[in-house]
Amino acid sequence: MTETPLRTFMALALEMAKQDKNEVPVGALMVQGGTMIALRHNEVMQRQDPTAHAEMLVIRDALRILGQMYLTDCTLYVTLEPCPLCAAACAAVRLKHVVFGAYDPKSGGLIHGPRVLDHTHHKPLITGGVMETESQTLLTQFFAGQR
């Protein structure tokens, strides 16, 4: 069985999510034209910065690397449904597509919660549930260890 590009890129995001055992395990990567251009994980605790979510970091990296203000031809892959902050950033940089793994009924901002994209001018294509079980298991194991 051949892996689809969605699963291939999500698998990379999952591996990135495992990089720092002190952070909530979320990994993200940015793809343009089938090529990965940036890859990050959460750095909230490391930086002592509540905005240092994997999505925010990978968006900033991609903007810098590409030398542009918008990411209209890029796809963001992230292991967890983006929160409202990250969902707003996805709209602000005019992403083409957002692909995520686990749904986040409590803190999500795309499908759950405030559904941020319902209130923005730009609305990227959204694909949820890619490698959902693997993404959810990683998060469940992390939080079980915190208790």
PDB file of C-alpha atoms in Angstrom:
ATOM      1  CA  MET A   1       0.000   0.000   0.000  1.00  0.00           C
ATOM      2  CA  THR A   2       1.392   3.401  -1.000  1.00  0.00           C
ATOM      3  CA  GLU A   3       1.200   6.240   1.506  1.00  0.00           C
ATOM      4  CA  THR A   4      -0.693   9.296   0.353  1.00  0.00           C
ATOM      5  CA  PRO A   5       1.088  12.651   0.526  1.00  0.00           C
ATOM      6  CA  LEU A   6      -1.309  13.624   3.342  1.00  0.00           C
ATOM      7  CA  ARG A   7      -0.183  10.658   5.461  1.00  0.00           C
ATOM      8  CA  THR A   8       3.470  11.085   4.527  1.00  0.00           C
ATOM      9  CA  PHE A   9       3.570  14.713   5.636  1.00  0.00           C
ATOM     10  CA  MET A  10       1.434  14.037   8.723  1.00  0.00           C
ATOM     11  CA  ALA A  11       3.837  11.250   9.734  1.00  0.00           C
ATOM     12  CA  LEU A  12       6.673  13.815   9.621  1.00  0.00           C
ATOM     13  CA  ALA A  13       4.622  16.210  11.765  1.00  0.00           C
ATOM     14  CA  LEU A  14       4.004  13.397  14.268  1.00  0.00           C
ATOM     15  CA  GLU A  15       7.726  12.659  14.497  1.00  0.00           C
ATOM     16  CA  MET A  16       8.395  16.343  15.085  1.00  0.00           C
ATOM     17  CA  ALA A  17       5.750  16.412  17.842  1.00  0.00           C
ATOM     18  CA  LYS A  18       7.806  13.851  19.787  1.00  0.00           C
ATOM     19  CA  GLN A  19      10.972  15.987  19.831  1.00  0.00           C
ATOM     20  CA  ASP A  20      10.541  17.681  23.220  1.00  0.00           C
ATOM     21  CA  LYS A  21       9.100  15.620  26.080  1.00  0.00           C
ATOM     22  CA  ASN A  22       8.367  18.767  28.125  1.00  0.00           C
ATOM     23  CA  GLU A  23       6.050  20.294  25.520  1.00  0.00           C
ATOM     24  CA  VAL A  24       2.508  19.349  24.562  1.00  0.00           C
ATOM     25  CA  PRO A  25       3.304  17.055  21.614  1.00  0.00           C
ATOM     26  CA  VAL A  26       2.195  19.022  18.589  1.00  0.00           C
ATOM     27  CA  GLY A  27       4.189  19.073  15.380  1.00  0.00           C
ATOM     28  CA  ALA A  28       3.635  21.149  12.262  1.00  0.00           C
ATOM     29  CA  LEU A  29       5.156  21.509   8.846  1.00  0.00           C
ATOM     30  CA  MET A  30       4.622  23.765   5.857  1.00  0.00           C
ATOM     31  CA  VAL A  31       4.562  22.411   2.317  1.00  0.00           C
ATOM     32  CA  GLN A  32       4.756  24.332  -0.944  1.00  0.00           C
ATOM     33  CA  GLY A  33       4.397  22.511  -4.262  1.00  0.00           C
ATOM     34  CA  GLY A  34       4.923  19.128  -2.638  1.00  0.00           C
ATOM     35  CA  THR A  35       8.154  20.231  -0.918  1.00  0.00           C
ATOM     36  CA  MET A  36       8.477  20.702   2.828  1.00  0.00           C
ATOM     37  CA  ILE A  37       9.846  24.164   3.570  1.00  0.00           C
ATOM     38  CA  ALA A  38       9.592  24.350   7.377  1.00  0.00           C
ATOM     39  CA  LEU A  39       9.106  21.954  10.298  1.00  0.00           C
ATOM     40  CA  ARG A  40       8.519  22.831  13.990  1.00  0.00           C
ATOM     41  CA  HIS A  41       7.102  21.594  17.280  1.00  0.00           C
ATOM     42  CA  ASN A  42       5.579  23.423  20.225  1.00  0.00           C
ATOM     43  CA  GLU A  43       8.069  25.580  22.121  1.00  0.00           C
ATOM     44  CA  VAL A  44       5.711  27.178  24.648  1.00  0.00           C
ATOM     45  CA  MET A  45       7.553  25.911  27.746  1.00  0.00           C
ATOM     46  CA  GLN A  46      11.032  26.228  26.236  1.00  0.00           C
ATOM     47  CA  ARG A  47      10.499  29.877  25.266  1.00  0.00           C
ATOM     48  CA  GLN A  48       8.117  30.713  28.108  1.00  0.00           C
ATOM     49  CA  ASP A  49       5.902  32.128  25.360  1.00  0.00           C
ATOM     50  CA  PRO A  50       2.230  31.090  25.214  1.00  0.00           C
ATOM     51  CA  THR A  51       2.136  31.958  21.494  1.00  0.00           C
ATOM     52  CA  ALA A  52       5.010  29.604  20.550  1.00  0.00           C
ATOM     53  CA  HIS A  53       2.647  26.997  19.124  1.00  0.00           C
ATOM     54  CA  ALA A  54       4.038  24.719  16.408  1.00  0.00           C
ATOM     55  CA  GLU A  55       1.724  26.315  13.829  1.00  0.00           C
ATOM     56  CA  MET A  56       2.762  29.873  14.672  1.00  0.00           C
ATOM     57  CA  LEU A  57       6.451  28.968  14.530  1.00  0.00           C
ATOM     58  CA  VAL A  58       6.208  27.119  11.226  1.00  0.00           C
ATOM     59  CA  ILE A  59       4.173  29.961   9.681  1.00  0.00           C
ATOM     60  CA  ARG A  60       6.814  32.496  10.757  1.00  0.00           C
ATOM     61  CA  ASP A  61       9.598  30.285   9.392  1.00  0.00           C
ATOM     62  CA  ALA A  62       7.827  29.805   6.050  1.00  0.00           C
ATOM     63  CA  LEU A  63       7.217  33.544   5.634  1.00  0.00           C
ATOM     64  CA  ARG A  64      10.896  34.250   6.334  1.00  0.00           C
ATOM     65  CA  ILE A  65      12.192  31.424   4.126  1.00  0.00           C
ATOM     66  CA  LEU A  66       9.956  32.363   1.194  1.00  0.00           C
ATOM     67  CA  GLY A  67      10.397  36.106   1.714  1.00  0.00           C
ATOM     68  CA  GLN A  68       6.701  36.797   1.312  1.00  0.00           C
ATOM     69  CA  MET A  69       3.827  38.125   3.343  1.00  0.00           C
ATOM     70  CA  TYR A  70       1.295  35.455   2.368  1.00  0.00           C
ATOM     71  CA  LEU A  71       1.391  31.677   1.953  1.00  0.00           C
ATOM     72  CA  THR A  72      -1.333  31.351  -0.669  1.00  0.00           C
ATOM     73  CA  ASP A  73       0.207  28.292  -2.304  1.00  0.00           C
ATOM     74  CA  CYS A  74       1.148  26.472   0.914  1.00  0.00           C
ATOM     75  CA  THR A  75      -0.368  23.692   3.003  1.00  0.00           C
ATOM     76  CA  LEU A  76       0.023  23.506   6.763  1.00  0.00           C
ATOM     77  CA  TYR A  77       0.125  20.037   8.317  1.00  0.00           C
ATOM     78  CA  VAL A  78      -0.373  19.914  12.084  1.00  0.00           C
ATOM     79  CA  THR A  79      -1.044  17.030  14.446  1.00  0.00           C
ATOM     80  CA  LEU A  80      -3.832  18.788  16.368  1.00  0.00           C
ATOM     81  CA  GLU A  81      -6.724  20.970  15.228  1.00  0.00           C
ATOM     82  CA  PRO A  82      -5.414  24.551  15.449  1.00  0.00           C
ATOM     83  CA  CYS A  83      -6.578  26.665  18.381  1.00  0.00           C
ATOM     84  CA  PRO A  84      -8.354  29.996  17.742  1.00  0.00           C
ATOM     85  CA  LEU A  85      -5.036  31.907  17.741  1.00  0.00           C
ATOM     86  CA  CYS A  86      -3.474  29.601  15.161  1.00  0.00           C
ATOM     87  CA  ALA A  87      -6.677  29.397  13.113  1.00  0.00           C
ATOM     88  CA  ALA A  88      -6.687  33.185  12.830  1.00  0.00           C
ATOM     89  CA  ALA A  89      -3.029  33.116  11.754  1.00  0.00           C
ATOM     90  CA  CYS A  90      -3.894  30.553   9.045  1.00  0.00           C
ATOM     91  CA  ALA A  91      -6.461  32.978   7.646  1.00  0.00           C
ATOM     92  CA  ALA A  92      -4.190  36.019   8.028  1.00  0.00           C
ATOM     93  CA  VAL A  93      -1.394  34.458   5.953  1.00  0.00           C
ATOM     94  CA  ARG A  94      -3.955  33.176   3.440  1.00  0.00           C
ATOM     95  CA  LEU A  95      -2.968  29.518   3.558  1.00  0.00           C
ATOM     96  CA  LYS A  96      -4.266  27.379   0.737  1.00  0.00           C
ATOM     97  CA  HIS A  97      -4.938  24.288   2.875  1.00  0.00           C
ATOM     98  CA  VAL A  98      -4.792  23.208   6.526  1.00  0.00           C
ATOM     99  CA  VAL A  99      -4.491  19.486   7.260  1.00  0.00           C
ATOM    100  CA  PHE A 100      -4.705  18.305  10.862  1.00  0.00           C
ATOM    101  CA  GLY A 101      -4.668  15.027  12.763  1.00  0.00           C
ATOM    102  CA  ALA A 102      -6.616  14.980  16.031  1.00  0.00           C
ATOM    103  CA  TYR A 103      -9.784  16.995  16.503  1.00  0.00           C
ATOM    104  CA  ASP A 104      -9.811  19.255  19.575  1.00  0.00           C
ATOM    105  CA  PRO A 105     -13.379  19.589  20.911  1.00  0.00           C
ATOM    106  CA  LYS A 106     -12.212  21.604  23.937  1.00  0.00           C
ATOM    107  CA  SER A 107      -9.738  24.099  22.471  1.00  0.00           C
ATOM    108  CA  GLY A 108      -9.994  23.815  18.682  1.00  0.00           C
ATOM    109  CA  GLY A 109     -10.652  26.860  16.564  1.00  0.00           C
ATOM    110  CA  LEU A 110     -11.486  25.453  13.109  1.00  0.00           C
ATOM    111  CA  ILE A 111     -14.128  22.750  13.485  1.00  0.00           C
ATOM    112  CA  HIS A 112     -14.798  23.238  17.202  1.00  0.00           C
ATOM    113  CA  GLY A 113     -15.017  26.226  19.524  1.00  0.00           C
ATOM    114  CA  PRO A 114     -15.347  29.616  17.861  1.00  0.00           C
ATOM    115  CA  ARG A 115     -14.875  28.249  14.318  1.00  0.00           C
ATOM    116  CA  VAL A 116     -12.649  31.217  13.516  1.00  0.00           C
ATOM    117  CA  LEU A 117     -12.764  30.770   9.737  1.00  0.00           C
ATOM    118  CA  ASP A 118     -16.503  31.423   9.779  1.00  0.00           C
ATOM    119  CA  HIS A 119     -15.555  35.017  10.609  1.00  0.00           C
ATOM    120  CA  THR A 120     -12.624  35.694   8.274  1.00  0.00           C
ATOM    121  CA  HIS A 121     -12.316  36.875   4.681  1.00  0.00           C
ATOM    122  CA  HIS A 122      -9.888  34.125   3.700  1.00  0.00           C
ATOM    123  CA  LYS A 123     -10.943  30.522   4.242  1.00  0.00           C
ATOM    124  CA  PRO A 124      -8.350  27.823   3.519  1.00  0.00           C
ATOM    125  CA  LEU A 125      -9.458  24.334   2.612  1.00  0.00           C
ATOM    126  CA  ILE A 126      -9.634  22.217   5.797  1.00  0.00           C
ATOM    127  CA  THR A 127      -8.935  18.478   6.026  1.00  0.00           C
ATOM    128  CA  GLY A 128      -9.209  16.964   9.504  1.00  0.00           C
ATOM    129  CA  GLY A 129      -8.658  13.521  10.928  1.00  0.00           C
ATOM    130  CA  VAL A 130      -5.519  12.575   8.954  1.00  0.00           C
ATOM    131  CA  MET A 131      -3.747   9.994  11.154  1.00  0.00           C
ATOM    132  CA  GLU A 132      -6.191  11.001  13.867  1.00  0.00           C
ATOM    133  CA  THR A 133      -5.662   7.900  16.011  1.00  0.00           C
ATOM    134  CA  GLU A 134      -1.887   8.306  16.072  1.00  0.00           C
ATOM    135  CA  SER A 135      -2.158  12.011  16.863  1.00  0.00           C
ATOM    136  CA  GLN A 136      -4.723  11.474  19.614  1.00  0.00           C
ATOM    137  CA  THR A 137      -2.732   8.622  21.163  1.00  0.00           C
ATOM    138  CA  LEU A 138       0.370  10.805  21.397  1.00  0.00           C
ATOM    139  CA  LEU A 139      -1.589  13.533  23.183  1.00  0.00           C
ATOM    140  CA  THR A 140      -3.398  11.096  25.495  1.00  0.00           C
ATOM    141  CA  GLN A 141      -0.117   9.495  26.550  1.00  0.00           C
ATOM    142  CA  PHE A 142       1.455  12.875  27.218  1.00  0.00           C
ATOM    143  CA  PHE A 143      -1.400  14.110  29.401  1.00  0.00           C
ATOM    144  CA  ALA A 144      -1.656  10.786  31.267  1.00  0.00           C
ATOM    145  CA  GLY A 145       1.985  11.265  32.239  1.00  0.00           C
ATOM    146  CA  GLN A 146       1.217  14.767  33.553  1.00  0.00           C
ATOM    147  CA  ARG A 147      -1.284  13.511  36.125  1.00  0.00           C
TER     148      ARG A 147
END
